[in-house]
Amino acid sequence: MRSSRPTALALAGVLSIGLLTACSTDDSDSPTGEDGKVRITVAGLLPTADDAAKEQLAERVAAFEEEYPDIDVETEDYEWKASTFTTQLAGGTLPNVFEIPLTDGKTLIENGQLADIDAQVKALPYGDQFNEALIANGTGDDGKIYAVPAKSIYAVALHYNRNLFEQAGLDPDQPPTTWDEVREDAKKIHDATGVAGYAMMALDNAGGWQLAAGANSRGGVIETFDGDAYTATLDDPAVAEHLQWLHDLKWEDGSLLDRTDLGWGDINTEFAAGNLAMYTSGSDVYNSLVEANGVTADWGYGLTAIPTSGDGGALTGGTMAAVTKQSTDEQKDAAVKWIDWWYLSKLQDQDQAVADAKTRAEADPAQAVGTPVLPIFSKENYEQSQEWVADYINVPLENMTGYTDVMFDQELVPEASAAVQDLYAQLFPVVQAVISDENADIDALLATANDAGQSAIDG
């Protein structure tokens, strides 16, 4: 989920393509200005981003427009939310370049809701070098590319507050490696500090996304495929096991944050405020904690791998960049140039990598450089790009070794393929029920959710 941000955001059915092709008659929305420049709008930063992040983006826009003087770029604050995305998509109000969760590319392509950018992407110097498993999410049955993996390719990981660990007499350099240890540490932290030892996303599809991540880590899945049909498995024993674990943290230990209204951004805010010690989310969250929540390198942030057992693994996901269906051919050309500039060239070109890192590191306050993510292209390419920007890396990598030591070796679990957002939407109310009702019937709740999930898969 994330995109995410989080990637867990709902697509409410098939949207009208006719609505998508409708263009405004307002002259201010014309794709070509009076000066002959091609005008595009692009997804910018979260609405909560600080001034330094906005400054860094503005500098990159200015450099882009200097490189491409025939293109005029306007950025828009952007956050994908279930409550607004489908309306924006149907109404044609998204920016020309917008972001989607990795898992939703196929659905949007099948519905005819993304522009064909195949020729433009394949013309890039690295157009044939994408990680095949990732680019497949943006490729249609016709073999054409409609979206590209762009950023935040993550594995779900465990984020923790090192200072709270120390206050509870725990060694922050030895974070928990099993769910039992997470529970034990959460209780110790709560007993010693009064601060919640653990928190769980429960609002909107983000809650379902993180429940799925917990189940995956225990060897379970929320959907299976037998080569012919998809089957919802929201009642997988591992899903129930993780819910029971949350129940026990809340009702037996008192160490779970008593909130059922935490989405992706909300839980980041609470973590940055010191109101919780541990939570799971994408491994790339540190960037947002810096840009939107004021976390600094000396704040006491820690990152480690999500606990796994048996056949369990870390749920993966990420963000793709796409172009609106109503964009003109000239806008599509300009849009892919921007996607290359803002998202991808810094992974392929040393000069672009250094320029991007320099503006981030020299912003006031500095923006994160070097946050560990999974590679869009290859492991070798990722490691090379990190070497290019080594002088500017400012994230506390020494506090992230629990994750970075295993990031290329851990078992990775892709998100469900069919109706994944609908499955998340069925799961998050179950999370809320378990957190708010000590006597919630987990098995009954999951059985009901599974029936609804299967109906969504069957269409």
Coordinates of C-alpha atoms in Angstrom, one line a residue, residues 47-233:
P47 CA 0.1 18.7 1.4
T48 CA 1.9 18.5 4.8
A49 CA 5.4 18.8 3.2
D50 CA 7.6 21.4 4.8
D51 CA 9.0 24.5 3.1
A52 CA 12.4 22.9 2.6
A53 CA 10.9 20.0 0.6
K54 CA 8.9 22.5 -1.5
E55 CA 12.0 24.5 -2.1
Q56 CA 13.9 21.4 -3.3
L57 CA 11.1 20.5 -5.6
A58 CA 11.0 24.1 -7.0
E59 CA 14.7 24.0 -7.7
R60 CA 14.4 20.7 -9.6
V61 CA 11.4 22.2 -11.6
A62 CA 13.5 25.2 -12.5
A63 CA 16.4 23.0 -13.6
F64 CA 14.0 20.9 -15.7
E65 CA 12.5 24.0 -17.4
E66 CA 16.0 25.2 -18.1
E67 CA 16.9 21.8 -19.7
Y68 CA 13.5 21.8 -21.6
P69 CA 12.6 25.4 -22.3
D70 CA 9.6 24.4 -24.4
I71 CA 7.9 22.8 -21.3
D72 CA 6.1 24.6 -18.5
V73 CA 5.7 22.5 -15.3
E74 CA 3.2 23.3 -12.6
T75 CA 3.3 21.1 -9.4
E76 CA 0.3 20.2 -7.4
D77 CA 0.2 18.9 -3.8
Y78 CA -0.7 15.2 -4.1
E79 CA -1.9 12.5 -1.8
W80 CA -3.8 9.4 -3.0
K81 CA -6.8 8.8 -0.7
A82 CA -9.6 6.4 -1.2
S83 CA -12.1 9.1 -0.5
T84 CA -10.9 11.4 -3.3
F85 CA -9.0 9.5 -6.0
T86 CA -11.9 7.9 -7.9
T87 CA -13.7 11.2 -8.0
Q88 CA -10.6 13.0 -9.3
L89 CA -9.9 10.3 -11.9
A90 CA -13.5 10.2 -13.1
G91 CA -13.7 14.0 -13.2
G92 CA -10.4 14.5 -15.1
T93 CA -9.0 16.7 -12.4
L94 CA -5.8 14.7 -11.7
P95 CA -2.5 16.3 -12.8
N96 CA -1.1 15.1 -16.1
V97 CA 1.5 13.1 -14.2
F98 CA 0.1 11.3 -11.2
E99 CA 1.0 8.5 -8.9
I100 CA -0.7 5.2 -8.3
P101 CA 0.0 2.2 -6.1
L102 CA 2.0 -0.6 -7.8
T103 CA -0.8 -3.0 -7.6
D104 CA -3.4 -0.8 -9.2
G105 CA -1.7 -0.4 -12.6
K106 CA -3.3 -3.5 -14.1
T107 CA -6.9 -2.5 -13.1
L108 CA -6.5 1.0 -14.5
I109 CA -5.0 -0.3 -17.7
E110 CA -7.7 -2.8 -18.2
N111 CA -10.3 -0.1 -17.6
G112 CA -8.7 2.1 -20.2
Q113 CA -7.9 4.8 -17.7
L114 CA -4.2 5.5 -18.3
A115 CA -2.5 7.1 -21.3
D116 CA -0.3 4.9 -23.5
I117 CA 3.3 6.0 -22.9
D118 CA 5.0 3.0 -24.4
A119 CA 6.9 4.8 -27.2
Q120 CA 8.1 7.5 -24.9
V121 CA 9.3 5.2 -22.1
K122 CA 11.0 2.7 -24.5
A123 CA 12.9 5.7 -26.0
L124 CA 14.6 6.4 -22.7
P125 CA 18.2 5.2 -22.5
Y126 CA 17.2 2.7 -19.8
G127 CA 13.7 1.9 -21.2
D128 CA 14.5 -1.8 -21.4
Q129 CA 16.2 -2.1 -18.0
F130 CA 13.4 -2.0 -15.5
N131 CA 13.0 -4.8 -13.0
E132 CA 10.7 -7.1 -15.0
A133 CA 8.5 -7.9 -12.0
L134 CA 7.9 -4.2 -11.4
I135 CA 7.3 -3.0 -15.0
A136 CA 4.8 -5.8 -15.5
N137 CA 2.4 -3.9 -13.2
G138 CA 2.3 -1.1 -15.6
T139 CA 2.2 -3.1 -18.8
G140 CA -1.0 -4.0 -20.6
D141 CA -2.1 -7.3 -22.2
D142 CA -1.1 -5.6 -25.5
G143 CA 2.5 -5.4 -24.3
K144 CA 2.5 -1.6 -24.1
I145 CA 3.6 0.4 -21.1
Y146 CA 1.1 2.6 -19.4
A147 CA 2.8 3.3 -16.1
V148 CA 6.4 3.0 -14.7
P149 CA 7.7 2.1 -11.3
A150 CA 8.8 5.5 -10.0
K151 CA 9.6 5.6 -6.3
S152 CA 9.2 4.1 -2.8
I153 CA 9.6 0.5 -3.9
Y154 CA 9.5 -0.9 -0.4
A155 CA 9.2 -3.9 1.8
V156 CA 7.1 -3.5 4.9
A157 CA 9.4 -3.1 7.9
L158 CA 9.3 -2.3 11.6
H159 CA 10.0 1.4 12.6
Y160 CA 10.9 2.1 16.1
N161 CA 11.9 4.9 18.5
R162 CA 15.4 4.2 19.8
N163 CA 15.0 6.7 22.7
L164 CA 11.9 4.9 24.1
F165 CA 13.8 1.6 23.9
E166 CA 16.6 3.1 26.0
Q167 CA 14.2 4.6 28.5
A168 CA 12.7 1.1 29.0
G169 CA 16.2 -0.4 29.5
L170 CA 16.2 -2.1 26.1
D171 CA 19.1 -2.1 23.6
P172 CA 18.1 -0.1 20.5
D173 CA 20.8 -1.9 18.6
Q174 CA 19.1 -5.2 19.2
P175 CA 15.5 -4.6 18.0
P176 CA 12.9 -7.4 18.2
T177 CA 13.1 -10.1 15.5
T178 CA 9.9 -12.0 16.4
W179 CA 6.3 -10.9 17.0
D180 CA 6.6 -12.3 20.6
E181 CA 9.6 -10.0 21.2
V182 CA 7.7 -7.1 19.7
R183 CA 5.0 -7.7 22.2
E184 CA 7.4 -8.1 25.1
D185 CA 9.3 -4.9 24.2
A186 CA 6.0 -3.0 23.7
K187 CA 4.9 -3.9 27.2
K188 CA 8.2 -3.0 28.7
I189 CA 8.2 0.4 27.0
H190 CA 4.6 1.1 28.0
D191 CA 5.2 0.0 31.6
A192 CA 8.4 2.1 31.9
T193 CA 7.3 5.3 30.0
G194 CA 3.6 5.3 29.7
V195 CA 3.9 5.6 26.0
A196 CA 2.2 3.1 23.7
G197 CA 4.6 0.4 22.8
Y198 CA 3.0 -0.4 19.5
A199 CA 0.4 1.1 17.1
M200 CA -1.6 -0.2 14.2
M201 CA -3.0 1.5 11.1
A202 CA -6.7 0.9 11.2
L203 CA -8.2 3.7 9.1
D204 CA -9.3 3.1 5.5
N205 CA -7.5 0.6 3.4
A206 CA -4.3 1.3 5.2
G207 CA -5.5 -0.9 8.0
G208 CA -6.2 -3.8 5.7
W209 CA -2.8 -3.3 4.0
Q210 CA -0.9 -3.6 7.3
L211 CA -3.1 -6.5 8.5
A212 CA -2.1 -8.3 5.3
A213 CA 1.5 -7.5 5.9
G214 CA 1.3 -9.0 9.4
A215 CA -0.4 -12.1 8.0
N216 CA 2.3 -12.4 5.2
S217 CA 5.0 -12.2 7.8
R218 CA 3.5 -15.2 9.5
G219 CA 3.2 -17.3 6.3
G220 CA -0.3 -16.4 5.3
V221 CA -1.9 -14.8 2.3
I222 CA -5.2 -13.0 1.7
E223 CA -5.7 -14.4 -1.8
T224 CA -4.7 -17.5 -3.8
F225 CA -4.5 -18.3 -7.5
D226 CA -4.8 -21.8 -8.8
G227 CA -3.9 -21.0 -12.4
D228 CA -7.5 -20.4 -13.4
A229 CA -9.3 -18.4 -10.6
Y230 CA -8.5 -16.2 -7.7
T231 CA -9.9 -17.1 -4.3
A232 CA -10.1 -14.7 -1.3
T233 CA -8.5 -16.1 1.9

